[in-house]
Structures are given as C-alpha cells and as structure tokens.
C-alpha cells in the first residue's frame, strides 16, 4: 500500500501535462505572439501565473526548445523575445 501511494505521488509530480516542456512552450509562444515583444521576466511571470506553480527549469527548457525550432528570437540588449519573421 505504501509503495502504491509513493508511486502515485511520483507519477503525479512528474507527468503533469501543465508542467511539460511542450505545454509551457505553447503558452510561451502564445504570450510572445500576443505581445509582439516581451521582456524575459514579464514572459516568465505570465507563464508561471497561467500554470499556477513554480516551473523550476521547465520555462528555460521551453524557451530553448522554441529558439532551436526558430520560433522565437532573443534580443540580448533589451532582454526580450519576439517571434521570428
């Protein structure tokens, strides 16, 4: 019984779709599209608020994923993101 409870807790913690990289990437992409240009901190705050919990490194992984897919561009001088053209 204890092992089953522990396994349920682990599977719930690590398989929640709302904390997955694809889901967070989708929210991130929507926020960038809605705002046109958005500062890193504002984007992270907005996505975290929508999910309703601390994302740990998942937000950074999602942003890297979108960057690698050439969906967003990071502007270092303004610490902000825009969509690619």
PDB file of C-alpha atoms in Angstrom:
ATOM      1  CA  UNK A   1       0.000   0.000   0.000  1.00  0.00           C
ATOM      2  CA  UNK A   2       2.744   2.484   0.908  1.00  0.00           C
ATOM      3  CA  UNK A   3       4.629   1.703  -2.305  1.00  0.00           C
ATOM      4  CA  UNK A   4       1.497   2.352  -4.381  1.00  0.00           C
ATOM      5  CA  UNK A   5       0.945   5.696  -2.650  1.00  0.00           C
ATOM      6  CA  UNK A   6       4.557   6.665  -3.264  1.00  0.00           C
ATOM      7  CA  UNK A   7       4.368   5.676  -6.947  1.00  0.00           C
ATOM      8  CA  UNK A   8       1.165   7.708  -7.389  1.00  0.00           C
ATOM      9  CA  UNK A   9       2.838  10.738  -5.855  1.00  0.00           C
ATOM     10  CA  UNK A  10       5.889  10.394  -8.116  1.00  0.00           C
ATOM     11  CA  UNK A  11       3.835   9.857 -11.274  1.00  0.00           C
ATOM     12  CA  UNK A  12       1.587  12.842 -10.490  1.00  0.00           C
ATOM     13  CA  UNK A  13       4.554  15.093  -9.827  1.00  0.00           C
ATOM     14  CA  UNK A  14       6.484  14.166 -12.965  1.00  0.00           C
ATOM     15  CA  UNK A  15       3.725  13.547 -15.515  1.00  0.00           C
ATOM     16  CA  UNK A  16       1.540  16.621 -15.086  1.00  0.00           C
ATOM     17  CA  UNK A  17       0.933  17.976 -18.597  1.00  0.00           C
ATOM     18  CA  UNK A  18       0.800  21.570 -17.332  1.00  0.00           C
ATOM     19  CA  UNK A  19       4.454  21.388 -16.328  1.00  0.00           C
ATOM     20  CA  UNK A  20       5.692  19.676 -19.509  1.00  0.00           C
ATOM     21  CA  UNK A  21       8.049  21.421 -21.931  1.00  0.00           C
ATOM     22  CA  UNK A  22       5.628  21.246 -24.917  1.00  0.00           C
ATOM     23  CA  UNK A  23       2.774  22.761 -22.879  1.00  0.00           C
ATOM     24  CA  UNK A  24       4.961  25.530 -21.441  1.00  0.00           C
ATOM     25  CA  UNK A  25       6.398  26.177 -24.919  1.00  0.00           C
ATOM     26  CA  UNK A  26       2.856  26.600 -26.269  1.00  0.00           C
ATOM     27  CA  UNK A  27       1.953  29.087 -23.553  1.00  0.00           C
ATOM     28  CA  UNK A  28       5.215  30.932 -24.151  1.00  0.00           C
ATOM     29  CA  UNK A  29       4.615  31.134 -27.892  1.00  0.00           C
ATOM     30  CA  UNK A  30       1.085  32.492 -27.338  1.00  0.00           C
ATOM     31  CA  UNK A  31       2.387  35.165 -24.957  1.00  0.00           C
ATOM     32  CA  UNK A  32       5.103  36.300 -27.369  1.00  0.00           C
ATOM     33  CA  UNK A  33       2.614  36.369 -30.253  1.00  0.00           C
ATOM     34  CA  UNK A  34       0.099  38.348 -28.176  1.00  0.00           C
ATOM     35  CA  UNK A  35       2.655  40.940 -27.028  1.00  0.00           C
ATOM     36  CA  UNK A  36       4.866  41.189 -30.112  1.00  0.00           C
ATOM     37  CA  UNK A  37       7.880  41.878 -27.933  1.00  0.00           C
ATOM     38  CA  UNK A  38       8.073  40.869 -24.295  1.00  0.00           C
ATOM     39  CA  UNK A  39      10.782  41.078 -21.673  1.00  0.00           C
ATOM     40  CA  UNK A  40      12.137  37.821 -20.281  1.00  0.00           C
ATOM     41  CA  UNK A  41      10.969  38.447 -16.698  1.00  0.00           C
ATOM     42  CA  UNK A  42       7.479  39.508 -17.826  1.00  0.00           C
ATOM     43  CA  UNK A  43       7.169  36.425 -20.022  1.00  0.00           C
ATOM     44  CA  UNK A  44       8.280  34.066 -17.265  1.00  0.00           C
ATOM     45  CA  UNK A  45       5.928  35.706 -14.751  1.00  0.00           C
ATOM     46  CA  UNK A  46       2.991  35.480 -17.163  1.00  0.00           C
ATOM     47  CA  UNK A  47       3.555  31.811 -17.993  1.00  0.00           C
ATOM     48  CA  UNK A  48       4.129  30.900 -14.334  1.00  0.00           C
ATOM     49  CA  UNK A  49       0.902  32.680 -13.374  1.00  0.00           C
ATOM     50  CA  UNK A  50      -1.054  30.772 -16.031  1.00  0.00           C
ATOM     51  CA  UNK A  51       0.301  27.425 -14.848  1.00  0.00           C
ATOM     52  CA  UNK A  52      -0.174  28.356 -11.208  1.00  0.00           C
ATOM     53  CA  UNK A  53       3.004  26.831  -9.853  1.00  0.00           C
ATOM     54  CA  UNK A  54       6.754  27.103  -9.827  1.00  0.00           C
ATOM     55  CA  UNK A  55       8.167  25.696 -13.059  1.00  0.00           C
ATOM     56  CA  UNK A  56      11.758  25.154 -11.981  1.00  0.00           C
ATOM     57  CA  UNK A  57      13.894  24.860 -15.131  1.00  0.00           C
ATOM     58  CA  UNK A  58      10.977  23.923 -17.393  1.00  0.00           C
ATOM     59  CA  UNK A  59      10.463  27.502 -18.569  1.00  0.00           C
ATOM     60  CA  UNK A  60      14.101  27.772 -19.680  1.00  0.00           C
ATOM     61  CA  UNK A  61      13.857  24.402 -21.451  1.00  0.00           C
ATOM     62  CA  UNK A  62      10.696  25.545 -23.239  1.00  0.00           C
ATOM     63  CA  UNK A  63      12.311  28.804 -24.351  1.00  0.00           C
ATOM     64  CA  UNK A  64      15.378  26.895 -25.597  1.00  0.00           C
ATOM     65  CA  UNK A  65      13.080  24.483 -27.436  1.00  0.00           C
ATOM     66  CA  UNK A  66      11.319  27.375 -29.222  1.00  0.00           C
ATOM     67  CA  UNK A  67      14.645  29.025 -30.026  1.00  0.00           C
ATOM     68  CA  UNK A  68      16.007  25.791 -31.514  1.00  0.00           C
ATOM     69  CA  UNK A  69      12.863  25.452 -33.637  1.00  0.00           C
ATOM     70  CA  UNK A  70      13.455  29.019 -34.845  1.00  0.00           C
ATOM     71  CA  UNK A  71      10.088  30.193 -33.493  1.00  0.00           C
ATOM     72  CA  UNK A  72      11.383  32.999 -31.253  1.00  0.00           C
ATOM     73  CA  UNK A  73      14.312  35.394 -31.240  1.00  0.00           C
ATOM     74  CA  UNK A  74      16.078  36.655 -28.139  1.00  0.00           C
ATOM     75  CA  UNK A  75      17.262  40.273 -28.108  1.00  0.00           C
ATOM     76  CA  UNK A  76      20.115  40.466 -25.616  1.00  0.00           C
ATOM     77  CA  UNK A  77      20.267  44.272 -25.418  1.00  0.00           C
ATOM     78  CA  UNK A  78      16.631  44.537 -24.274  1.00  0.00           C
ATOM     79  CA  UNK A  79      16.436  41.079 -22.608  1.00  0.00           C
ATOM     80  CA  UNK A  80      13.287  40.336 -24.586  1.00  0.00           C
ATOM     81  CA  UNK A  81      11.743  37.918 -27.075  1.00  0.00           C
ATOM     82  CA  UNK A  82       9.948  38.356 -30.388  1.00  0.00           C
ATOM     83  CA  UNK A  83       8.583  35.915 -32.941  1.00  0.00           C
ATOM     84  CA  UNK A  84      10.745  35.059 -35.923  1.00  0.00           C
ATOM     85  CA  UNK A  85       9.643  36.533 -39.221  1.00  0.00           C
TER      86      UNK A  85
END
